[in-house]
XYZ file of C-alpha atoms in Angstrom:
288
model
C 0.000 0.000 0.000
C 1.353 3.246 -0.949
C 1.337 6.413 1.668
C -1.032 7.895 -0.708
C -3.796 5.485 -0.070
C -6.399 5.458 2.222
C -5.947 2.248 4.301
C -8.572 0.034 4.388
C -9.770 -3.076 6.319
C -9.471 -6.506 5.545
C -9.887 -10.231 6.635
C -7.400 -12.775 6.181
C -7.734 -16.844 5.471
C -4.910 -19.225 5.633
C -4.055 -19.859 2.275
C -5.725 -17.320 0.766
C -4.884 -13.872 -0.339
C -6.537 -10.852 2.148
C -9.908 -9.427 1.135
C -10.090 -5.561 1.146
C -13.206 -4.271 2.737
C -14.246 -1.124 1.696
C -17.714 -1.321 2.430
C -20.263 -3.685 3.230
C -19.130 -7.428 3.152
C -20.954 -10.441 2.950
C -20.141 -14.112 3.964
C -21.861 -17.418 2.960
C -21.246 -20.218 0.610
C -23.145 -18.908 -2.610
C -21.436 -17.673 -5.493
C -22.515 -13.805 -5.150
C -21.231 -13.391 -1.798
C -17.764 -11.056 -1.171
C -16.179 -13.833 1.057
C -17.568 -17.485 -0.440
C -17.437 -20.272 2.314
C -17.436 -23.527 0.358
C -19.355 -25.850 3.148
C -22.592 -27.645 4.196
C -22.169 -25.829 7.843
C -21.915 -22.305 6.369
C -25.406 -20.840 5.075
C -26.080 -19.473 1.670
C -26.337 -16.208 3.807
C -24.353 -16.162 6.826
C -23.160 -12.999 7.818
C -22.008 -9.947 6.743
C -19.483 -7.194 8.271
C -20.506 -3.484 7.872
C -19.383 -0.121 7.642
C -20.213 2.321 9.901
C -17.990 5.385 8.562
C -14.329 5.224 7.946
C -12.828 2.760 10.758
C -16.019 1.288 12.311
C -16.881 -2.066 11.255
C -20.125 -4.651 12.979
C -19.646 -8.312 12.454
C -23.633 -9.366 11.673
C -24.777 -12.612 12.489
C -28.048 -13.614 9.455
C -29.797 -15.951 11.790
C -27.369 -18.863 10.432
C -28.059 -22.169 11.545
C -24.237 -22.676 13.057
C -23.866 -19.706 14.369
C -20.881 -16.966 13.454
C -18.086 -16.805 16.381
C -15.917 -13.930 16.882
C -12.999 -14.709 19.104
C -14.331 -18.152 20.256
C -17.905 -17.026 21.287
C -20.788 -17.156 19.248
C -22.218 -13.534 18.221
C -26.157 -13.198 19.131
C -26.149 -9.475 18.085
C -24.279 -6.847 15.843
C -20.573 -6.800 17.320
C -18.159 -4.166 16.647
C -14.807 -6.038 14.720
C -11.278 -4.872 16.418
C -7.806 -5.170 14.661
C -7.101 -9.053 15.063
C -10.286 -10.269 16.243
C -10.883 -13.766 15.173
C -14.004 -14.668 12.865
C -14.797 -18.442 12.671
C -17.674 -19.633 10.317
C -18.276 -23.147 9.972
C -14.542 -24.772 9.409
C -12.804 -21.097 8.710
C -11.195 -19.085 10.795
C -10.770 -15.521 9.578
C -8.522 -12.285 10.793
C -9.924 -9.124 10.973
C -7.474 -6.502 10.396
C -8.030 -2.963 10.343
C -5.235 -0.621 8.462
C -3.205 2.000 10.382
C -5.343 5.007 11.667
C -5.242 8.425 11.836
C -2.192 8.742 14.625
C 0.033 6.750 11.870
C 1.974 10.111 10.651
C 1.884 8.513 7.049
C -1.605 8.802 6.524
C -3.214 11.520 8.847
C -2.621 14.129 6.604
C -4.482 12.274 3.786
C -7.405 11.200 6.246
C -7.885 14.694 7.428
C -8.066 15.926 3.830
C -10.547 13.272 3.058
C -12.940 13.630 6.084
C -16.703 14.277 5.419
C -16.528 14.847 1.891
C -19.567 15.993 -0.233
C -21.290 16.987 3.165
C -25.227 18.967 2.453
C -28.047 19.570 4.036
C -31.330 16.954 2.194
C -34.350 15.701 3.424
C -34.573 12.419 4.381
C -36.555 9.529 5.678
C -35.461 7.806 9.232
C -36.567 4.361 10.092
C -34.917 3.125 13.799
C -36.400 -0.474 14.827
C -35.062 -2.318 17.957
C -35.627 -5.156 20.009
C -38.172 -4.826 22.971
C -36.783 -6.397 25.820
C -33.941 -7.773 24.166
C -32.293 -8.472 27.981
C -34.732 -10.685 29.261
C -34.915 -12.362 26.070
C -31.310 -13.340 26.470
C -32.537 -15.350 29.910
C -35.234 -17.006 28.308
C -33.959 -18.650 25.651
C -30.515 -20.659 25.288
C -27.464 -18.192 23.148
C -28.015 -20.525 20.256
C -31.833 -19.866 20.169
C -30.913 -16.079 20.680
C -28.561 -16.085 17.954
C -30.815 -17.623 15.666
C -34.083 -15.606 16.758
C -32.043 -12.131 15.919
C -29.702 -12.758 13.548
C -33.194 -13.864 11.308
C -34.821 -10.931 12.413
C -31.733 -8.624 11.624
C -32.081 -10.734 8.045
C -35.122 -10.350 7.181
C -35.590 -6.482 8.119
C -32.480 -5.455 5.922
C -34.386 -7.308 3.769
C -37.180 -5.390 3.879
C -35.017 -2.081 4.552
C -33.051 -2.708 1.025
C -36.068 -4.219 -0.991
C -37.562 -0.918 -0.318
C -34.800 0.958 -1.447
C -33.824 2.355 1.853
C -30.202 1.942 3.599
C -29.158 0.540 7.093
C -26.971 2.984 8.151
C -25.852 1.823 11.466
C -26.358 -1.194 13.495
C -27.204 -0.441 17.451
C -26.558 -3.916 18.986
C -30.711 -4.565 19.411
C -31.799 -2.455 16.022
C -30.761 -0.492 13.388
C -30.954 2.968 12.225
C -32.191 3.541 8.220
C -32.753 5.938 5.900
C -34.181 7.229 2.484
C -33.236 10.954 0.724
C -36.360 12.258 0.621
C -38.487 12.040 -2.908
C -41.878 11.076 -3.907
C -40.900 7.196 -4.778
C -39.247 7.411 -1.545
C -42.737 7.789 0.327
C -44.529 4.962 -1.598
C -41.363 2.996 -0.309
C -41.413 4.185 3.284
C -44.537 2.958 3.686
C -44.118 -0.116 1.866
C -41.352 -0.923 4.375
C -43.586 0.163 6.973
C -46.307 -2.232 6.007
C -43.709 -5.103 5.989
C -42.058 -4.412 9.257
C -45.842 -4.273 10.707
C -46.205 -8.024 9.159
C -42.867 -8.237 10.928
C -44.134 -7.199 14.264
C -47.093 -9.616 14.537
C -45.128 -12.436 14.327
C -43.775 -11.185 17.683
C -40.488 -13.554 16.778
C -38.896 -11.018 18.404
C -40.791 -8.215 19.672
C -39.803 -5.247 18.197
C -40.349 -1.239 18.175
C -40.520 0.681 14.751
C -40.314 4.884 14.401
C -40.103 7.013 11.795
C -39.287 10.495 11.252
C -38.783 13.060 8.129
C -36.727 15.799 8.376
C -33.492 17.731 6.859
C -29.762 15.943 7.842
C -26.807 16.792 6.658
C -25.572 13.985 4.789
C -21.781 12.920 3.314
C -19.824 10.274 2.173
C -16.734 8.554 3.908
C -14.168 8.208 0.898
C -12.425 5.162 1.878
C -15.813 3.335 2.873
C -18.065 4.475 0.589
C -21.289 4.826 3.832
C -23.026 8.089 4.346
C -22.807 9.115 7.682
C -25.527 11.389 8.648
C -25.861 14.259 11.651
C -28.037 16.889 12.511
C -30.889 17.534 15.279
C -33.241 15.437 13.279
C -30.984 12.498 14.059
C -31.035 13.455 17.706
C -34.718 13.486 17.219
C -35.568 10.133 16.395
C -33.538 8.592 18.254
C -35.622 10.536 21.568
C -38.797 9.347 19.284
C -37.473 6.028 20.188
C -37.151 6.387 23.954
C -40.536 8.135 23.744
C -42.048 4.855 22.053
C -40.657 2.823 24.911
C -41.946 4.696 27.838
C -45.574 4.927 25.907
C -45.418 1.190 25.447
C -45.472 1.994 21.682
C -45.107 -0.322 19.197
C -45.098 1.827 16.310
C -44.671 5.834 16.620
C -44.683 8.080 13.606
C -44.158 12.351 14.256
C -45.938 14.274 13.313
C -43.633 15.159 10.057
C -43.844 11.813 8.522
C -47.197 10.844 9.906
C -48.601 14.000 7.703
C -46.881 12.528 4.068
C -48.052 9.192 4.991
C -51.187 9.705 5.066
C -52.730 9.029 1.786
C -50.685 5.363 2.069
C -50.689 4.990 5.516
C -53.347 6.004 7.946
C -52.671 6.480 11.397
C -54.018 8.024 14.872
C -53.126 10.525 17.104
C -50.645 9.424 20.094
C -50.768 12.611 21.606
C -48.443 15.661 22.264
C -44.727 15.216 24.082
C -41.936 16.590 24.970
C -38.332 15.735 24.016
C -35.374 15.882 26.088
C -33.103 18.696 24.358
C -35.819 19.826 22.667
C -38.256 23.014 23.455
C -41.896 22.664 23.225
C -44.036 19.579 22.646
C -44.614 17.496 19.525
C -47.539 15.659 18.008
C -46.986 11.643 17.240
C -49.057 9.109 16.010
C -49.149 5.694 15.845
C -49.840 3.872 12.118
């Protein structure tokens, strides 16, 4: 690697030359996959690793049948990777290994330069789902029927998230954080998604919480990882929308900016008016 380049994260296999990742990365034994595992305990979808901004990487288990273990224990929820943690699925045993950071003098100057590129100010759509009681479903069940339970669930929401056309932005350990930028087949979408995660939710396999917001973020791309990180005081805002749902016993919570471009696709009623820590005054939500 020159000076010149960004460093970048990979995972190493005995035998086998490293695999860059620069973004997302999945694992599995399918052809299609970044990282093919060629064996009857690996699933066609196992796991996949992914970038949170420009040195933050989550190891994500899909609700694989024989579990993914990092460092010798098996991984029931989105785990951050560190350099030279240890990835074993099925028979192989992987190396993380993340490139030097910013305090290597050969490459801070180039990071700094490169930080937050493209940044501006768009309207977007903000989806953040998470687990209800994910603690005491850890006592109930056994780690391998936890893994299972939420690595599916994790699964089968990004599927919903990405067949929607949104993005998972960030994984929280219990949920997720997603977005859209903000157009008019972006609200037929939303509420698609919305629709589906409701399926989602009466299943009850596991109990889950979905809000949504609208509102301007500033928005910019990572260069060496390709994610969009996003900021602003309507992030802040959801993710109090969140707490709110929880302490109303909320399954579903929409504000009262989303909840009004819904409407013609997604009905909902009125949840009443609260406040929000760090924020003045009182807001309308409803619940769809």
């Amino acid at each position: 690697m020159s000076n010149l380049e960004t460093p970048k994260a990979s995972l190493e296999r005995d035998g086998s030359p490293p695999v860059p990742i620069t973004g997302n990365c999945s694992l599995g034994r399918t052809v299609g996959n970044d990282v093919v595992l060629v064996d009857d305990r690996v699933s066609r979808r196992h796991a996949t690793i992914h970038a949170q901004g420009d040195r933050e990487f989550w190891l994500v288990d899909l609700g694989s049948r024989n579990g993914t273990y990092l460092n010798g224990r098996r991984v029931s929820q989105p785990t951050r990777l560190r350099d030279t943690d240890r990835v074993q699925i099925g028979p192989f045993h992987l190396t993380f290994r993340l490139g030097a950071g910013p305090n290597d003098p050969t490459v801070g100057t180039v990071l700094a330069d490169q930080t937050q590129v493209d940044l501006r100010s768009c309207p977007c759509w903000l989806i953040l789902c998470d687990i209800i009681s994910s603690s005491a479903l850890h006592q109930q069940a056994s780690p391998e029927e936890v893994s299972v339970l939420v690595g599916g669930w994790f699964a089968r929401c990004k599927e919903v998230i990405e067949e929607n056309g949104g993005t998972i932005n960030k994984y929280l350990g219990d949920g997720f954080f997603a977005y859209w930028s903000a157009s008019q087949p972006a609200l037929q979408h939303v509420a698609q998604a919305l629709r589906d995660l409701r399926r989602l939710q009466a299943e009850g396999r596991p109990s889950f919480r979905v809000v949504v917001h609208h509102g301007r973020v500033f928005l910019g791309g990572i260069p060496s990882s390709g994610e969009e990180s996003l900021a602003g005081p309507e992030v802040n805002f959801v993710f109090r929308q969140e707490k709110l749902a929880g302490e109303l016993r909320r399954e579903r919570l929409a504000s009262a900016a989303a909840s009004e471009l819904l409407k013609p696709l997604l009905p909902a009623e009125a949840a009443g008016e609260h406040s929000l820590p760090g924020f003045p005054g009182k807001f309308s939500f409803f619940t769809f």
